[in-house]
């Protein structure tokens, strides 16, 4: 369990999970972490993570999230900022605005909100 294997389709997201909030756990409040967190339970509050965040299929969050890379298979209600990558798996449901470096939405995923890409497009490509 603690040597979590890489999730299918997740690239490098969540290879070394340092903290797990299990499916039978509910947590309210702010979480700050330097490492990777996996949430399979419920969370309400702010998440500020220097590393990666993995939301399992049973994960349900009402959160404002900032992380490097995020893999979502569960449900998030709140705004998300992923400086590197956000990947929505087929079971994902995201309700809120997102700011991302790279976005992948798999078939079947639900996203309702506005999206802002953090990477700038070179001026010559705009012409």
PDB file of C-alpha atoms in Angstrom:
ATOM      1  CA  UNK A   1       0.000   0.000   0.000  1.00  0.00           C
ATOM      2  CA  UNK A   2       2.708   2.524   0.924  1.00  0.00           C
ATOM      3  CA  UNK A   3       4.794   1.688  -2.129  1.00  0.00           C
ATOM      4  CA  UNK A   4       1.853   2.679  -4.363  1.00  0.00           C
ATOM      5  CA  UNK A   5       2.291   1.653  -7.967  1.00  0.00           C
ATOM      6  CA  UNK A   6       1.870   4.171 -10.732  1.00  0.00           C
ATOM      7  CA  UNK A   7      -1.759   4.721 -11.758  1.00  0.00           C
ATOM      8  CA  UNK A   8      -2.702   3.664 -15.272  1.00  0.00           C
ATOM      9  CA  UNK A   9      -2.572   6.651 -17.598  1.00  0.00           C
ATOM     10  CA  UNK A  10      -1.137   8.950 -14.951  1.00  0.00           C
ATOM     11  CA  UNK A  11       2.367   9.486 -16.321  1.00  0.00           C
ATOM     12  CA  UNK A  12       4.513  10.357 -13.309  1.00  0.00           C
ATOM     13  CA  UNK A  13       1.667  11.680 -11.157  1.00  0.00           C
ATOM     14  CA  UNK A  14       1.495   9.973  -7.789  1.00  0.00           C
ATOM     15  CA  UNK A  15       4.415   7.572  -8.116  1.00  0.00           C
ATOM     16  CA  UNK A  16       5.615   8.197  -4.542  1.00  0.00           C
ATOM     17  CA  UNK A  17       2.502   8.768  -2.409  1.00  0.00           C
ATOM     18  CA  UNK A  18       3.516  10.144   0.986  1.00  0.00           C
ATOM     19  CA  UNK A  19       0.058  10.654   2.528  1.00  0.00           C
ATOM     20  CA  UNK A  20      -3.182   8.746   1.987  1.00  0.00           C
ATOM     21  CA  UNK A  21      -6.614   9.848   3.179  1.00  0.00           C
ATOM     22  CA  UNK A  22      -8.628   6.630   2.997  1.00  0.00           C
ATOM     23  CA  UNK A  23     -12.132   6.111   1.643  1.00  0.00           C
ATOM     24  CA  UNK A  24     -13.643   5.888   5.144  1.00  0.00           C
ATOM     25  CA  UNK A  25     -12.061   9.214   6.232  1.00  0.00           C
ATOM     26  CA  UNK A  26     -13.609  12.674   6.202  1.00  0.00           C
ATOM     27  CA  UNK A  27     -11.429  15.748   6.869  1.00  0.00           C
ATOM     28  CA  UNK A  28     -12.241  19.464   7.183  1.00  0.00           C
ATOM     29  CA  UNK A  29      -9.540  22.115   7.176  1.00  0.00           C
ATOM     30  CA  UNK A  30      -6.451  23.200   5.292  1.00  0.00           C
ATOM     31  CA  UNK A  31      -3.798  20.748   4.170  1.00  0.00           C
ATOM     32  CA  UNK A  32      -0.291  21.844   3.180  1.00  0.00           C
ATOM     33  CA  UNK A  33       2.258  19.321   1.940  1.00  0.00           C
ATOM     34  CA  UNK A  34       5.624  19.196   0.202  1.00  0.00           C
ATOM     35  CA  UNK A  35       5.049  15.630  -1.053  1.00  0.00           C
ATOM     36  CA  UNK A  36       2.349  13.683  -2.867  1.00  0.00           C
ATOM     37  CA  UNK A  37      -1.104  13.121  -1.367  1.00  0.00           C
ATOM     38  CA  UNK A  38      -3.792  10.632  -2.389  1.00  0.00           C
ATOM     39  CA  UNK A  39      -7.378  11.264  -1.263  1.00  0.00           C
ATOM     40  CA  UNK A  40      -9.938   8.471  -1.472  1.00  0.00           C
ATOM     41  CA  UNK A  41     -12.202   9.947   1.216  1.00  0.00           C
ATOM     42  CA  UNK A  42     -13.846  13.323   1.701  1.00  0.00           C
ATOM     43  CA  UNK A  43     -12.170  16.686   2.220  1.00  0.00           C
ATOM     44  CA  UNK A  44     -13.501  20.204   2.710  1.00  0.00           C
ATOM     45  CA  UNK A  45     -11.025  23.086   2.798  1.00  0.00           C
ATOM     46  CA  UNK A  46      -7.900  24.373   1.083  1.00  0.00           C
ATOM     47  CA  UNK A  47      -5.192  22.114  -0.335  1.00  0.00           C
ATOM     48  CA  UNK A  48      -1.744  23.570  -1.055  1.00  0.00           C
ATOM     49  CA  UNK A  49       0.638  20.904  -2.265  1.00  0.00           C
ATOM     50  CA  UNK A  50       4.148  21.437  -3.636  1.00  0.00           C
ATOM     51  CA  UNK A  51       4.070  17.904  -5.052  1.00  0.00           C
ATOM     52  CA  UNK A  52       1.282  15.937  -6.725  1.00  0.00           C
ATOM     53  CA  UNK A  53      -2.334  15.187  -5.794  1.00  0.00           C
ATOM     54  CA  UNK A  54      -4.270  12.035  -6.663  1.00  0.00           C
ATOM     55  CA  UNK A  55      -8.044  11.928  -6.143  1.00  0.00           C
ATOM     56  CA  UNK A  56      -9.302   8.332  -6.201  1.00  0.00           C
ATOM     57  CA  UNK A  57     -12.672   7.269  -7.635  1.00  0.00           C
ATOM     58  CA  UNK A  58     -14.332   7.497  -4.205  1.00  0.00           C
ATOM     59  CA  UNK A  59     -12.700  10.847  -3.393  1.00  0.00           C
ATOM     60  CA  UNK A  60     -15.052  13.811  -2.913  1.00  0.00           C
ATOM     61  CA  UNK A  61     -13.608  17.282  -2.355  1.00  0.00           C
ATOM     62  CA  UNK A  62     -15.067  20.712  -1.721  1.00  0.00           C
ATOM     63  CA  UNK A  63     -11.735  22.443  -1.951  1.00  0.00           C
ATOM     64  CA  UNK A  64      -9.627  25.204  -3.414  1.00  0.00           C
ATOM     65  CA  UNK A  65      -6.603  23.306  -4.746  1.00  0.00           C
ATOM     66  CA  UNK A  66      -3.071  24.314  -5.710  1.00  0.00           C
ATOM     67  CA  UNK A  67      -0.627  21.560  -6.685  1.00  0.00           C
ATOM     68  CA  UNK A  68       2.076  20.733  -9.217  1.00  0.00           C
ATOM     69  CA  UNK A  69       0.209  17.887 -10.969  1.00  0.00           C
ATOM     70  CA  UNK A  70      -3.259  16.511 -10.252  1.00  0.00           C
ATOM     71  CA  UNK A  71      -4.907  13.242 -11.296  1.00  0.00           C
ATOM     72  CA  UNK A  72      -8.674  13.172 -10.703  1.00  0.00           C
ATOM     73  CA  UNK A  73     -10.824  10.038 -10.779  1.00  0.00           C
ATOM     74  CA  UNK A  74     -13.358  11.286  -8.190  1.00  0.00           C
ATOM     75  CA  UNK A  75     -15.312  14.533  -7.681  1.00  0.00           C
ATOM     76  CA  UNK A  76     -14.038  18.060  -6.991  1.00  0.00           C
ATOM     77  CA  UNK A  77     -16.212  21.095  -6.338  1.00  0.00           C
ATOM     78  CA  UNK A  78     -13.937  24.146  -6.227  1.00  0.00           C
ATOM     79  CA  UNK A  79     -11.223  25.942  -8.143  1.00  0.00           C
ATOM     80  CA  UNK A  80      -8.032  24.150  -9.166  1.00  0.00           C
ATOM     81  CA  UNK A  81      -4.567  25.431 -10.045  1.00  0.00           C
ATOM     82  CA  UNK A  82      -2.137  22.834 -11.410  1.00  0.00           C
ATOM     83  CA  UNK A  83       1.175  24.430 -12.364  1.00  0.00           C
ATOM     84  CA  UNK A  84       2.175  21.386 -14.430  1.00  0.00           C
ATOM     85  CA  UNK A  85      -0.593  18.930 -15.390  1.00  0.00           C
ATOM     86  CA  UNK A  86      -4.251  18.179 -14.660  1.00  0.00           C
ATOM     87  CA  UNK A  87      -5.628  14.856 -15.870  1.00  0.00           C
ATOM     88  CA  UNK A  88      -9.307  13.970 -15.595  1.00  0.00           C
ATOM     89  CA  UNK A  89      -9.935  10.236 -15.725  1.00  0.00           C
ATOM     90  CA  UNK A  90     -13.213   8.855 -17.219  1.00  0.00           C
ATOM     91  CA  UNK A  91     -14.890   8.801 -13.765  1.00  0.00           C
ATOM     92  CA  UNK A  92     -13.848  12.392 -12.865  1.00  0.00           C
ATOM     93  CA  UNK A  93     -16.298  15.186 -12.141  1.00  0.00           C
ATOM     94  CA  UNK A  94     -14.896  18.711 -11.722  1.00  0.00           C
ATOM     95  CA  UNK A  95     -17.144  21.694 -10.974  1.00  0.00           C
ATOM     96  CA  UNK A  96     -15.108  24.897 -10.798  1.00  0.00           C
ATOM     97  CA  UNK A  97     -12.585  27.000 -12.649  1.00  0.00           C
ATOM     98  CA  UNK A  98      -9.151  25.631 -13.473  1.00  0.00           C
ATOM     99  CA  UNK A  99      -5.731  27.089 -14.242  1.00  0.00           C
ATOM    100  CA  UNK A 100      -3.368  24.541 -15.747  1.00  0.00           C
ATOM    101  CA  UNK A 101      -0.106  24.085 -17.585  1.00  0.00           C
ATOM    102  CA  UNK A 102      -1.343  20.988 -19.456  1.00  0.00           C
ATOM    103  CA  UNK A 103      -4.886  19.577 -19.447  1.00  0.00           C
ATOM    104  CA  UNK A 104      -6.001  16.055 -20.355  1.00  0.00           C
ATOM    105  CA  UNK A 105      -9.703  15.178 -20.252  1.00  0.00           C
ATOM    106  CA  UNK A 106     -10.445  11.509 -20.863  1.00  0.00           C
ATOM    107  CA  UNK A 107     -13.709  10.424 -22.510  1.00  0.00           C
ATOM    108  CA  UNK A 108     -16.500  10.229 -19.942  1.00  0.00           C
ATOM    109  CA  UNK A 109     -15.078  12.869 -17.593  1.00  0.00           C
ATOM    110  CA  UNK A 110     -17.252  15.852 -16.610  1.00  0.00           C
ATOM    111  CA  UNK A 111     -15.841  19.380 -16.406  1.00  0.00           C
ATOM    112  CA  UNK A 112     -18.062  22.394 -15.760  1.00  0.00           C
ATOM    113  CA  UNK A 113     -16.226  25.702 -15.405  1.00  0.00           C
ATOM    114  CA  UNK A 114     -13.709  27.988 -17.072  1.00  0.00           C
ATOM    115  CA  UNK A 115     -10.197  26.938 -18.074  1.00  0.00           C
ATOM    116  CA  UNK A 116      -7.111  29.122 -18.256  1.00  0.00           C
ATOM    117  CA  UNK A 117      -3.880  27.746 -19.693  1.00  0.00           C
ATOM    118  CA  UNK A 118      -0.835  29.008 -17.772  1.00  0.00           C
ATOM    119  CA  UNK A 119       1.647  28.588 -20.623  1.00  0.00           C
ATOM    120  CA  UNK A 120       1.937  31.596 -22.905  1.00  0.00           C
ATOM    121  CA  UNK A 121       1.636  31.201 -26.673  1.00  0.00           C
ATOM    122  CA  UNK A 122       4.539  32.867 -28.542  1.00  0.00           C
ATOM    123  CA  UNK A 123       3.485  36.146 -30.235  1.00  0.00           C
ATOM    124  CA  UNK A 124       4.279  34.906 -33.767  1.00  0.00           C
ATOM    125  CA  UNK A 125       1.733  32.027 -33.322  1.00  0.00           C
ATOM    126  CA  UNK A 126      -1.043  34.542 -32.567  1.00  0.00           C
ATOM    127  CA  UNK A 127      -0.722  36.202 -35.992  1.00  0.00           C
TER     128      UNK A 127
END
